[in-house]
Amino acid sequence: MPTIFAERFAGRSAVITGGASGIGLAVAQRLIQEGGRVSVWDRDPAQIEAARASIPALHGQTVDVADPAAVDRAARSTIEAHGGVDILITSAAITGPNMTAWDYPVEDWRLVIDININGVFYCNKALVPHMLERNYGRIVNIASIAGKEGNPNASAYSTSKAAVIGLTKSLGKELAKTGITVNCVTPAAVRTAIFKQMSQEHIDFMLSKIPMARFGEVDEVAALICWIASEECSFTTAAVFDVSGGRATY
Ligand code: NAD
């Protein structure tokens, strides 16, 4: 059971992309339990409604993060509705199909890149100027162990997550003299709805690489993300946090 710090996010407002499901939803729940306001930007309206049914305090907007104009509109309306945004968690992503790079359909490649890289860029870009005006911000981009190691039969996904690490390092350094920190996390496999997009062979491969010999839990990833998103995490930026059951070797 997570230890809830009741007032940790009191007065703080967060945007969580892809927050209607899985890891993003677990982070949303914890931020709200700890006093924060959360706006979820997700492309799936039914999933947002389901999330709101279990967490009534959750706000949700249907947003495709791969559409920069939609991201800008969502940023403006969230800032207006919540009086500001202090925290951005980018969780929205897809895996794309599991196959070799040479067999990979160009359209699938483009979609993975568009959502997993460009979507993260658009959201970071849309909210940083606002955070700069307030000289405070906590950005946590969700990458993956796949971005460090390169999983076979997941080249688009691995490439996209390596790019998220690169963007986090660049942006974190650009903002290092401000009150905004930019970090990313690299989970290994965590059983969520995203597993439905992968082959069983690929899921078995991911599990076989984890020294703890189990999948991670969404609450375990949320606990780390919430600490990075808190005021307390103040001397770390442009960094990559491991949450992989011992898989990461650096
Ligand atoms: P999930 O499928 O449960 O949640 C992803 C959410 O993103 C969904 O609600 C989906 O509707 C939303 N989404 C997808 N495309 C979108 C778009 N274009 N615009 C807006 N929303 C969109 O997956 P999850 O397991 O919670 O994954 C969350 C993050 O964690 C992802 O970035 C994923 O790559 C990363 N991650 C997951 C695992 C894992 O094993 N679950 C491991 C490493 C990294």
PDB file of C-alpha atoms and ligand atoms in Angstrom:
ATOM      1  CA  MET A   1       0.000   0.000   0.000  1.00  0.00           C
ATOM      2  CA  PRO A   2       1.391   3.428  -0.895  1.00  0.00           C
ATOM      3  CA  THR A   3       2.093   5.911   1.894  1.00  0.00           C
ATOM      4  CA  ILE A   4      -0.121   8.911   1.149  1.00  0.00           C
ATOM      5  CA  PHE A   5       1.323  12.349   1.979  1.00  0.00           C
ATOM      6  CA  ALA A   6      -1.977  14.185   2.469  1.00  0.00           C
ATOM      7  CA  GLU A   7      -0.936  17.767   1.601  1.00  0.00           C
ATOM      8  CA  ARG A   8       2.019  17.151  -0.707  1.00  0.00           C
ATOM      9  CA  PHE A   9       0.238  18.558  -3.794  1.00  0.00           C
ATOM     10  CA  ALA A  10      -2.107  21.018  -2.054  1.00  0.00           C
ATOM     11  CA  GLY A  11      -2.573  24.036  -4.339  1.00  0.00           C
ATOM     12  CA  ARG A  12      -0.803  22.305  -7.232  1.00  0.00           C
ATOM     13  CA  SER A  13      -2.359  21.703 -10.625  1.00  0.00           C
ATOM     14  CA  ALA A  14      -1.226  18.885 -12.898  1.00  0.00           C
ATOM     15  CA  VAL A  15      -1.743  17.828 -16.497  1.00  0.00           C
ATOM     16  CA  ILE A  16      -1.383  14.105 -17.201  1.00  0.00           C
ATOM     17  CA  THR A  17      -1.438  13.047 -20.839  1.00  0.00           C
ATOM     18  CA  GLY A  18      -2.779   9.535 -21.334  1.00  0.00           C
ATOM     19  CA  GLY A  19      -4.018   9.792 -17.769  1.00  0.00           C
ATOM     20  CA  ALA A  20      -7.286   7.956 -18.364  1.00  0.00           C
ATOM     21  CA  SER A  21      -5.559   4.571 -18.087  1.00  0.00           C
ATOM     22  CA  GLY A  22      -2.701   2.618 -16.560  1.00  0.00           C
ATOM     23  CA  ILE A  23       0.291   4.418 -15.090  1.00  0.00           C
ATOM     24  CA  GLY A  24      -1.088   7.898 -15.846  1.00  0.00           C
ATOM     25  CA  LEU A  25      -4.337   7.083 -14.054  1.00  0.00           C
ATOM     26  CA  ALA A  26      -2.465   5.754 -11.000  1.00  0.00           C
ATOM     27  CA  VAL A  27      -0.482   9.015 -10.886  1.00  0.00           C
ATOM     28  CA  ALA A  28      -3.706  11.030 -11.251  1.00  0.00           C
ATOM     29  CA  GLN A  29      -5.306   9.169  -8.377  1.00  0.00           C
ATOM     30  CA  ARG A  30      -2.345   9.703  -6.099  1.00  0.00           C
ATOM     31  CA  LEU A  31      -1.952  13.407  -6.952  1.00  0.00           C
ATOM     32  CA  ILE A  32      -5.635  13.945  -6.122  1.00  0.00           C
ATOM     33  CA  GLN A  33      -5.356  11.927  -2.888  1.00  0.00           C
ATOM     34  CA  GLU A  34      -2.445  14.176  -1.939  1.00  0.00           C
ATOM     35  CA  GLY A  35      -4.385  17.404  -2.509  1.00  0.00           C
ATOM     36  CA  GLY A  36      -3.660  18.234  -6.174  1.00  0.00           C
ATOM     37  CA  ARG A  37      -5.967  19.129  -9.057  1.00  0.00           C
ATOM     38  CA  VAL A  38      -5.567  16.970 -12.137  1.00  0.00           C
ATOM     39  CA  SER A  39      -6.544  17.464 -15.748  1.00  0.00           C
ATOM     40  CA  VAL A  40      -6.190  14.378 -17.879  1.00  0.00           C
ATOM     41  CA  TRP A  41      -5.581  14.842 -21.596  1.00  0.00           C
ATOM     42  CA  ASP A  42      -6.448  11.579 -23.322  1.00  0.00           C
ATOM     43  CA  ARG A  43      -7.645  10.707 -26.798  1.00  0.00           C
ATOM     44  CA  ASP A  44     -10.203   8.153 -25.522  1.00  0.00           C
ATOM     45  CA  PRO A  45     -13.382   9.881 -24.239  1.00  0.00           C
ATOM     46  CA  ALA A  46     -14.953   6.616 -22.992  1.00  0.00           C
ATOM     47  CA  GLN A  47     -11.832   5.884 -20.952  1.00  0.00           C
ATOM     48  CA  ILE A  48     -11.923   9.419 -19.515  1.00  0.00           C
ATOM     49  CA  GLU A  49     -15.549   8.895 -18.462  1.00  0.00           C
ATOM     50  CA  ALA A  50     -14.668   5.550 -16.858  1.00  0.00           C
ATOM     51  CA  ALA A  51     -11.790   7.217 -14.988  1.00  0.00           C
ATOM     52  CA  ARG A  52     -14.081  10.034 -13.826  1.00  0.00           C
ATOM     53  CA  ALA A  53     -16.598   7.491 -12.590  1.00  0.00           C
ATOM     54  CA  SER A  54     -14.004   6.066 -10.185  1.00  0.00           C
ATOM     55  CA  ILE A  55     -12.293   9.405  -9.392  1.00  0.00           C
ATOM     56  CA  PRO A  56     -14.961  12.144  -9.510  1.00  0.00           C
ATOM     57  CA  ALA A  57     -12.433  14.935  -8.761  1.00  0.00           C
ATOM     58  CA  LEU A  58     -10.598  14.156 -11.994  1.00  0.00           C
ATOM     59  CA  HIS A  59     -10.977  16.615 -14.878  1.00  0.00           C
ATOM     60  CA  GLY A  60     -10.641  15.264 -18.375  1.00  0.00           C
ATOM     61  CA  GLN A  61     -10.353  16.578 -21.900  1.00  0.00           C
ATOM     62  CA  THR A  62     -10.309  14.626 -25.133  1.00  0.00           C
ATOM     63  CA  VAL A  63      -6.976  15.565 -26.688  1.00  0.00           C
ATOM     64  CA  ASP A  64      -4.842  13.840 -29.305  1.00  0.00           C
ATOM     65  CA  VAL A  65      -1.290  14.753 -28.222  1.00  0.00           C
ATOM     66  CA  ALA A  66      -0.094  14.228 -31.800  1.00  0.00           C
ATOM     67  CA  ASP A  67      -2.143  17.297 -32.843  1.00  0.00           C
ATOM     68  CA  PRO A  68      -0.157  20.414 -31.846  1.00  0.00           C
ATOM     69  CA  ALA A  69      -3.135  22.771 -32.285  1.00  0.00           C
ATOM     70  CA  ALA A  70      -5.273  20.577 -29.999  1.00  0.00           C
ATOM     71  CA  VAL A  71      -2.455  20.518 -27.416  1.00  0.00           C
ATOM     72  CA  ASP A  72      -2.206  24.333 -27.490  1.00  0.00           C
ATOM     73  CA  ARG A  73      -5.989  24.650 -27.057  1.00  0.00           C
ATOM     74  CA  ALA A  74      -5.935  22.189 -24.141  1.00  0.00           C
ATOM     75  CA  ALA A  75      -3.041  24.081 -22.509  1.00  0.00           C
ATOM     76  CA  ARG A  76      -4.945  27.385 -22.709  1.00  0.00           C
ATOM     77  CA  SER A  77      -8.217  25.961 -21.412  1.00  0.00           C
ATOM     78  CA  THR A  78      -6.538  24.036 -18.558  1.00  0.00           C
ATOM     79  CA  ILE A  79      -4.543  27.087 -17.447  1.00  0.00           C
ATOM     80  CA  GLU A  80      -7.776  29.111 -17.456  1.00  0.00           C
ATOM     81  CA  ALA A  81      -9.859  26.469 -15.676  1.00  0.00           C
ATOM     82  CA  HIS A  82      -7.274  25.614 -13.007  1.00  0.00           C
ATOM     83  CA  GLY A  83      -5.613  29.001 -12.667  1.00  0.00           C
ATOM     84  CA  GLY A  84      -2.288  27.535 -13.820  1.00  0.00           C
ATOM     85  CA  VAL A  85      -0.350  24.326 -14.374  1.00  0.00           C
ATOM     86  CA  ASP A  86       2.538  23.345 -12.069  1.00  0.00           C
ATOM     87  CA  ILE A  87       3.097  19.746 -13.123  1.00  0.00           C
ATOM     88  CA  LEU A  88       3.150  17.956 -16.474  1.00  0.00           C
ATOM     89  CA  ILE A  89       3.308  14.165 -16.701  1.00  0.00           C
ATOM     90  CA  THR A  90       3.476  12.821 -20.274  1.00  0.00           C
ATOM     91  CA  SER A  91       2.149   9.282 -20.175  1.00  0.00           C
ATOM     92  CA  ALA A  92       0.296   9.042 -23.525  1.00  0.00           C
ATOM     93  CA  ALA A  93       1.938   6.511 -25.830  1.00  0.00           C
ATOM     94  CA  ILE A  94       1.323   3.468 -28.000  1.00  0.00           C
ATOM     95  CA  THR A  95       3.582   0.484 -28.650  1.00  0.00           C
ATOM     96  CA  GLY A  96       3.031  -0.113 -32.360  1.00  0.00           C
ATOM     97  CA  PRO A  97       3.148  -3.684 -33.685  1.00  0.00           C
ATOM     98  CA  ASN A  98       5.853  -6.213 -32.702  1.00  0.00           C
ATOM     99  CA  MET A  99       7.926  -7.050 -35.761  1.00  0.00           C
ATOM    100  CA  THR A 100      11.403  -6.538 -37.144  1.00  0.00           C
ATOM    101  CA  ALA A 101      12.469  -3.089 -38.303  1.00  0.00           C
ATOM    102  CA  TRP A 102      12.716  -4.208 -41.896  1.00  0.00           C
ATOM    103  CA  ASP A 103       9.139  -5.471 -41.883  1.00  0.00           C
ATOM    104  CA  TYR A 104       7.793  -2.440 -40.006  1.00  0.00           C
ATOM    105  CA  PRO A 105       4.945  -0.700 -41.901  1.00  0.00           C
ATOM    106  CA  VAL A 106       5.854   2.938 -42.543  1.00  0.00           C
ATOM    107  CA  GLU A 107       2.408   4.139 -41.386  1.00  0.00           C
ATOM    108  CA  ASP A 108       2.793   2.350 -38.023  1.00  0.00           C
ATOM    109  CA  TRP A 109       6.291   3.763 -37.611  1.00  0.00           C
ATOM    110  CA  ARG A 110       5.007   7.284 -38.278  1.00  0.00           C
ATOM    111  CA  LEU A 111       2.134   6.900 -35.803  1.00  0.00           C
ATOM    112  CA  VAL A 112       4.412   5.721 -32.991  1.00  0.00           C
ATOM    113  CA  ILE A 113       6.842   8.578 -33.641  1.00  0.00           C
ATOM    114  CA  ASP A 114       4.023  11.106 -33.905  1.00  0.00           C
ATOM    115  CA  ILE A 115       2.391  10.160 -30.594  1.00  0.00           C
ATOM    116  CA  ASN A 116       5.379   9.051 -28.523  1.00  0.00           C
ATOM    117  CA  ILE A 117       7.934  11.688 -29.558  1.00  0.00           C
ATOM    118  CA  ASN A 118       6.117  14.580 -31.213  1.00  0.00           C
ATOM    119  CA  GLY A 119       3.270  14.399 -28.691  1.00  0.00           C
ATOM    120  CA  VAL A 120       5.700  14.712 -25.778  1.00  0.00           C
ATOM    121  CA  PHE A 121       7.462  17.616 -27.520  1.00  0.00           C
ATOM    122  CA  TYR A 122       4.169  19.461 -28.214  1.00  0.00           C
ATOM    123  CA  CYS A 123       3.026  19.134 -24.589  1.00  0.00           C
ATOM    124  CA  ASN A 124       6.401  20.193 -23.134  1.00  0.00           C
ATOM    125  CA  LYS A 125       6.554  23.109 -25.608  1.00  0.00           C
ATOM    126  CA  ALA A 126       2.978  24.231 -24.863  1.00  0.00           C
ATOM    127  CA  LEU A 127       3.388  24.406 -21.075  1.00  0.00           C
ATOM    128  CA  VAL A 128       7.005  25.525 -20.515  1.00  0.00           C
ATOM    129  CA  PRO A 129       6.364  29.237 -21.345  1.00  0.00           C
ATOM    130  CA  HIS A 130       3.538  29.264 -18.787  1.00  0.00           C
ATOM    131  CA  MET A 131       5.758  27.565 -16.184  1.00  0.00           C
ATOM    132  CA  LEU A 132       8.514  30.097 -16.940  1.00  0.00           C
ATOM    133  CA  GLU A 133       6.130  32.984 -16.192  1.00  0.00           C
ATOM    134  CA  ARG A 134       5.574  31.453 -12.729  1.00  0.00           C
ATOM    135  CA  ASN A 135       9.169  30.252 -12.381  1.00  0.00           C
ATOM    136  CA  TYR A 136       7.969  26.857 -11.158  1.00  0.00           C
ATOM    137  CA  GLY A 137       7.340  23.555 -12.852  1.00  0.00           C
ATOM    138  CA  ARG A 138       7.833  19.828 -12.588  1.00  0.00           C
ATOM    139  CA  ILE A 139       7.862  17.905 -15.861  1.00  0.00           C
ATOM    140  CA  VAL A 140       8.053  14.105 -15.810  1.00  0.00           C
ATOM    141  CA  ASN A 141       8.182  12.456 -19.217  1.00  0.00           C
ATOM    142  CA  ILE A 142       7.521   8.719 -19.265  1.00  0.00           C
ATOM    143  CA  ALA A 143      10.127   6.951 -21.384  1.00  0.00           C
ATOM    144  CA  SER A 144      10.891   3.217 -21.083  1.00  0.00           C
ATOM    145  CA  ILE A 145      13.718   0.761 -20.491  1.00  0.00           C
ATOM    146  CA  ALA A 146      13.165   0.001 -24.199  1.00  0.00           C
ATOM    147  CA  GLY A 147      14.610   3.451 -24.944  1.00  0.00           C
ATOM    148  CA  LYS A 148      17.833   2.599 -23.108  1.00  0.00           C
ATOM    149  CA  GLU A 149      18.298  -0.945 -24.338  1.00  0.00           C
ATOM    150  CA  GLY A 150      16.400  -1.207 -27.639  1.00  0.00           C
ATOM    151  CA  ASN A 151      13.978  -4.123 -27.478  1.00  0.00           C
ATOM    152  CA  PRO A 152      14.026  -6.447 -30.499  1.00  0.00           C
ATOM    153  CA  ASN A 153      10.748  -6.390 -32.450  1.00  0.00           C
ATOM    154  CA  ALA A 154       9.904  -2.988 -30.994  1.00  0.00           C
ATOM    155  CA  SER A 155      12.153  -0.630 -32.969  1.00  0.00           C
ATOM    156  CA  ALA A 156       9.676   2.246 -33.370  1.00  0.00           C
ATOM    157  CA  TYR A 157       8.745   2.161 -29.680  1.00  0.00           C
ATOM    158  CA  SER A 158      12.385   1.830 -28.546  1.00  0.00           C
ATOM    159  CA  THR A 159      13.447   4.668 -30.857  1.00  0.00           C
ATOM    160  CA  SER A 160      10.621   6.869 -29.609  1.00  0.00           C
ATOM    161  CA  LYS A 161      11.500   6.277 -25.967  1.00  0.00           C
ATOM    162  CA  ALA A 162      15.211   6.970 -26.591  1.00  0.00           C
ATOM    163  CA  ALA A 163      14.079  10.282 -28.098  1.00  0.00           C
ATOM    164  CA  VAL A 164      12.042  11.093 -24.991  1.00  0.00           C
ATOM    165  CA  ILE A 165      15.222  10.603 -22.936  1.00  0.00           C
ATOM    166  CA  GLY A 166      17.118  12.947 -25.304  1.00  0.00           C
ATOM    167  CA  LEU A 167      14.410  15.616 -25.192  1.00  0.00           C
ATOM    168  CA  THR A 168      14.300  15.426 -21.385  1.00  0.00           C
ATOM    169  CA  LYS A 169      18.080  15.891 -21.124  1.00  0.00           C
ATOM    170  CA  SER A 170      18.137  18.869 -23.530  1.00  0.00           C
ATOM    171  CA  LEU A 171      15.114  20.653 -22.079  1.00  0.00           C
ATOM    172  CA  GLY A 172      16.217  19.997 -18.502  1.00  0.00           C
ATOM    173  CA  LYS A 173      19.556  21.692 -19.180  1.00  0.00           C
ATOM    174  CA  GLU A 174      17.874  24.598 -21.017  1.00  0.00           C
ATOM    175  CA  LEU A 175      15.728  25.221 -17.913  1.00  0.00           C
ATOM    176  CA  ALA A 176      18.306  24.356 -15.263  1.00  0.00           C
ATOM    177  CA  LYS A 177      18.648  27.926 -13.956  1.00  0.00           C
ATOM    178  CA  THR A 178      14.878  28.283 -13.524  1.00  0.00           C
ATOM    179  CA  GLY A 179      12.430  26.769 -11.052  1.00  0.00           C
ATOM    180  CA  ILE A 180      11.430  24.123 -13.598  1.00  0.00           C
ATOM    181  CA  THR A 181      12.832  20.611 -13.488  1.00  0.00           C
ATOM    182  CA  VAL A 182      12.498  18.134 -16.358  1.00  0.00           C
ATOM    183  CA  ASN A 183      13.098  14.446 -15.717  1.00  0.00           C
ATOM    184  CA  CYS A 184      12.002  11.148 -17.161  1.00  0.00           C
ATOM    185  CA  VAL A 185      11.336   7.637 -15.873  1.00  0.00           C
ATOM    186  CA  THR A 186      12.159   4.373 -17.628  1.00  0.00           C
ATOM    187  CA  PRO A 187       9.811   1.615 -16.445  1.00  0.00           C
ATOM    188  CA  ALA A 188      10.212  -2.015 -17.402  1.00  0.00           C
ATOM    189  CA  ALA A 189       7.022  -3.999 -18.037  1.00  0.00           C
ATOM    190  CA  VAL A 190       3.960  -3.059 -15.989  1.00  0.00           C
ATOM    191  CA  ARG A 191       0.740  -4.930 -16.719  1.00  0.00           C
ATOM    192  CA  THR A 192      -1.722  -2.316 -18.053  1.00  0.00           C
ATOM    193  CA  ALA A 193      -4.035  -2.019 -21.056  1.00  0.00           C
ATOM    194  CA  ILE A 194      -0.937  -1.318 -23.186  1.00  0.00           C
ATOM    195  CA  PHE A 195      -0.190  -5.083 -23.062  1.00  0.00           C
ATOM    196  CA  LYS A 196      -3.154  -5.607 -25.423  1.00  0.00           C
ATOM    197  CA  GLN A 197      -1.080  -3.913 -28.131  1.00  0.00           C
ATOM    198  CA  MET A 198       1.820  -6.397 -27.795  1.00  0.00           C
ATOM    199  CA  SER A 199       2.295 -10.013 -28.770  1.00  0.00           C
ATOM    200  CA  GLN A 200       2.438 -12.607 -25.961  1.00  0.00           C
ATOM    201  CA  GLU A 201       5.941 -13.508 -27.160  1.00  0.00           C
ATOM    202  CA  HIS A 202       7.056  -9.911 -26.618  1.00  0.00           C
ATOM    203  CA  ILE A 203       5.456  -9.746 -23.150  1.00  0.00           C
ATOM    204  CA  ASP A 204       7.246 -12.990 -22.199  1.00  0.00           C
ATOM    205  CA  PHE A 205      10.523 -11.529 -23.508  1.00  0.00           C
ATOM    206  CA  MET A 206      10.118  -8.411 -21.352  1.00  0.00           C
ATOM    207  CA  LEU A 207       9.374 -10.443 -18.223  1.00  0.00           C
ATOM    208  CA  SER A 208      12.374 -12.705 -18.847  1.00  0.00           C
ATOM    209  CA  LYS A 209      14.670  -9.628 -18.738  1.00  0.00           C
ATOM    210  CA  ILE A 210      13.542  -8.458 -15.268  1.00  0.00           C
ATOM    211  CA  PRO A 211      15.803  -9.770 -12.444  1.00  0.00           C
ATOM    212  CA  MET A 212      12.951  -9.453  -9.908  1.00  0.00           C
ATOM    213  CA  ALA A 213      11.081 -11.906 -12.175  1.00  0.00           C
ATOM    214  CA  ARG A 214       7.772 -10.060 -11.958  1.00  0.00           C
ATOM    215  CA  PHE A 215       5.939  -7.212 -13.623  1.00  0.00           C
ATOM    216  CA  GLY A 216       5.981  -3.789 -11.973  1.00  0.00           C
ATOM    217  CA  GLU A 217       2.791  -2.400 -10.427  1.00  0.00           C
ATOM    218  CA  VAL A 218       1.300   0.930 -11.506  1.00  0.00           C
ATOM    219  CA  ASP A 219       1.446   2.164  -7.891  1.00  0.00           C
ATOM    220  CA  GLU A 220       5.199   1.493  -7.774  1.00  0.00           C
ATOM    221  CA  VAL A 221       5.763   3.646 -10.847  1.00  0.00           C
ATOM    222  CA  ALA A 222       3.317   6.295  -9.592  1.00  0.00           C
ATOM    223  CA  ALA A 223       5.196   6.530  -6.267  1.00  0.00           C
ATOM    224  CA  LEU A 224       8.439   7.420  -8.057  1.00  0.00           C
ATOM    225  CA  ILE A 225       6.752   9.824 -10.494  1.00  0.00           C
ATOM    226  CA  CYS A 226       4.949  11.624  -7.655  1.00  0.00           C
ATOM    227  CA  TRP A 227       8.194  12.187  -5.789  1.00  0.00           C
ATOM    228  CA  ILE A 228       9.880  13.567  -8.938  1.00  0.00           C
ATOM    229  CA  ALA A 229       6.794  15.776  -9.479  1.00  0.00           C
ATOM    230  CA  SER A 230       6.946  17.139  -5.931  1.00  0.00           C
ATOM    231  CA  GLU A 231       8.711  20.268  -4.652  1.00  0.00           C
ATOM    232  CA  GLU A 232      11.022  18.006  -2.670  1.00  0.00           C
ATOM    233  CA  CYS A 233      12.764  16.761  -5.818  1.00  0.00           C
ATOM    234  CA  SER A 234      14.596  20.038  -6.351  1.00  0.00           C
ATOM    235  CA  PHE A 235      18.251  19.275  -7.215  1.00  0.00           C
ATOM    236  CA  THR A 236      17.673  16.771 -10.007  1.00  0.00           C
ATOM    237  CA  THR A 237      16.933  17.742 -13.588  1.00  0.00           C
ATOM    238  CA  ALA A 238      17.636  16.348 -17.055  1.00  0.00           C
ATOM    239  CA  ALA A 239      17.823  12.947 -15.370  1.00  0.00           C
ATOM    240  CA  VAL A 240      16.578   9.445 -16.084  1.00  0.00           C
ATOM    241  CA  PHE A 241      15.023   7.498 -13.181  1.00  0.00           C
ATOM    242  CA  ASP A 242      15.020   3.710 -13.366  1.00  0.00           C
ATOM    243  CA  VAL A 243      12.006   1.656 -12.274  1.00  0.00           C
ATOM    244  CA  SER A 244      12.732  -1.696 -13.849  1.00  0.00           C
ATOM    245  CA  GLY A 245      13.017  -4.400 -11.181  1.00  0.00           C
ATOM    246  CA  GLY A 246      16.785  -4.497 -11.673  1.00  0.00           C
ATOM    247  CA  ARG A 247      16.823  -4.671 -15.482  1.00  0.00           C
ATOM    248  CA  ALA A 248      18.607  -1.363 -16.062  1.00  0.00           C
ATOM    249  CA  THR A 249      22.371  -1.596 -15.906  1.00  0.00           C
ATOM    250  CA  TYR A 250      22.937   2.180 -16.122  1.00  0.00           C
TER     251      TYR A 250
HETATM  252  P1  NAD B   1      -2.075   2.557 -21.244  1.00  0.00           P
HETATM  253  O1  NAD B   1      -2.366   2.066 -22.615  1.00  0.00           O
HETATM  254  O2  NAD B   1      -2.790   1.949 -20.095  1.00  0.00           O
HETATM  255  O3  NAD B   1      -2.294   4.144 -21.182  1.00  0.00           O
HETATM  256  C1  NAD B   1      -1.924   4.978 -22.244  1.00  0.00           C
HETATM  257  C2  NAD B   1      -2.977   6.049 -22.390  1.00  0.00           C
HETATM  258  O4  NAD B   1      -2.543   6.929 -23.438  1.00  0.00           O
HETATM  259  C3  NAD B   1      -4.360   5.516 -22.812  1.00  0.00           C
HETATM  260  O5  NAD B   1      -5.366   6.027 -21.958  1.00  0.00           O
HETATM  261  C4  NAD B   1      -4.529   6.039 -24.243  1.00  0.00           C
HETATM  262  O6  NAD B   1      -5.885   6.348 -24.585  1.00  0.00           O
HETATM  263  C5  NAD B   1      -3.664   7.291 -24.206  1.00  0.00           C
HETATM  264  N1  NAD B   1      -3.217   7.714 -25.529  1.00  0.00           N
HETATM  265  C6  NAD B   1      -2.663   6.954 -26.515  1.00  0.00           C
HETATM  266  N2  NAD B   1      -2.421   7.703 -27.594  1.00  0.00           N
HETATM  267  C7  NAD B   1      -2.820   8.963 -27.289  1.00  0.00           C
HETATM  268  C8  NAD B   1      -2.832  10.191 -27.993  1.00  0.00           C
HETATM  269  N3  NAD B   1      -2.405  10.269 -29.262  1.00  0.00           N
HETATM  270  N4  NAD B   1      -3.283  11.308 -27.372  1.00  0.00           N
HETATM  271  C9  NAD B   1      -3.746  11.234 -26.099  1.00  0.00           C
HETATM  272  N5  NAD B   1      -3.780  10.099 -25.384  1.00  0.00           N
HETATM  273  C10 NAD B   1      -3.321   8.981 -25.975  1.00  0.00           C
HETATM  274  O7  NAD B   1      -0.508   2.406 -21.076  1.00  0.00           O
HETATM  275  P2  NAD B   1       0.449   2.530 -19.774  1.00  0.00           P
HETATM  276  O8  NAD B   1       1.039   1.201 -19.561  1.00  0.00           O
HETATM  277  O9  NAD B   1      -0.227   3.230 -18.664  1.00  0.00           O
HETATM  278  O10 NAD B   1       1.590   3.440 -20.368  1.00  0.00           O
HETATM  279  C11 NAD B   1       1.826   4.747 -19.883  1.00  0.00           C
HETATM  280  C12 NAD B   1       3.204   5.193 -20.286  1.00  0.00           C
HETATM  281  O11 NAD B   1       4.168   4.318 -19.691  1.00  0.00           O
HETATM  282  C13 NAD B   1       3.469   5.136 -21.781  1.00  0.00           C
HETATM  283  O12 NAD B   1       4.272   6.237 -22.132  1.00  0.00           O
HETATM  284  C14 NAD B   1       4.227   3.841 -21.960  1.00  0.00           C
HETATM  285  O13 NAD B   1       5.016   3.854 -23.114  1.00  0.00           O
HETATM  286  C15 NAD B   1       5.057   3.866 -20.697  1.00  0.00           C
HETATM  287  N6  NAD B   1       5.572   2.563 -20.314  1.00  0.00           N
HETATM  288  C16 NAD B   1       4.707   1.548 -20.028  1.00  0.00           C
HETATM  289  C17 NAD B   1       5.212   0.300 -19.693  1.00  0.00           C
HETATM  290  C18 NAD B   1       4.305  -0.850 -19.378  1.00  0.00           C
HETATM  291  O14 NAD B   1       4.787  -1.990 -19.387  1.00  0.00           O
HETATM  292  N7  NAD B   1       3.014  -0.628 -19.096  1.00  0.00           N
HETATM  293  C19 NAD B   1       6.602   0.103 -19.636  1.00  0.00           C
HETATM  294  C20 NAD B   1       7.453   1.161 -19.941  1.00  0.00           C
HETATM  295  C21 NAD B   1       6.922   2.385 -20.266  1.00  0.00           C
END
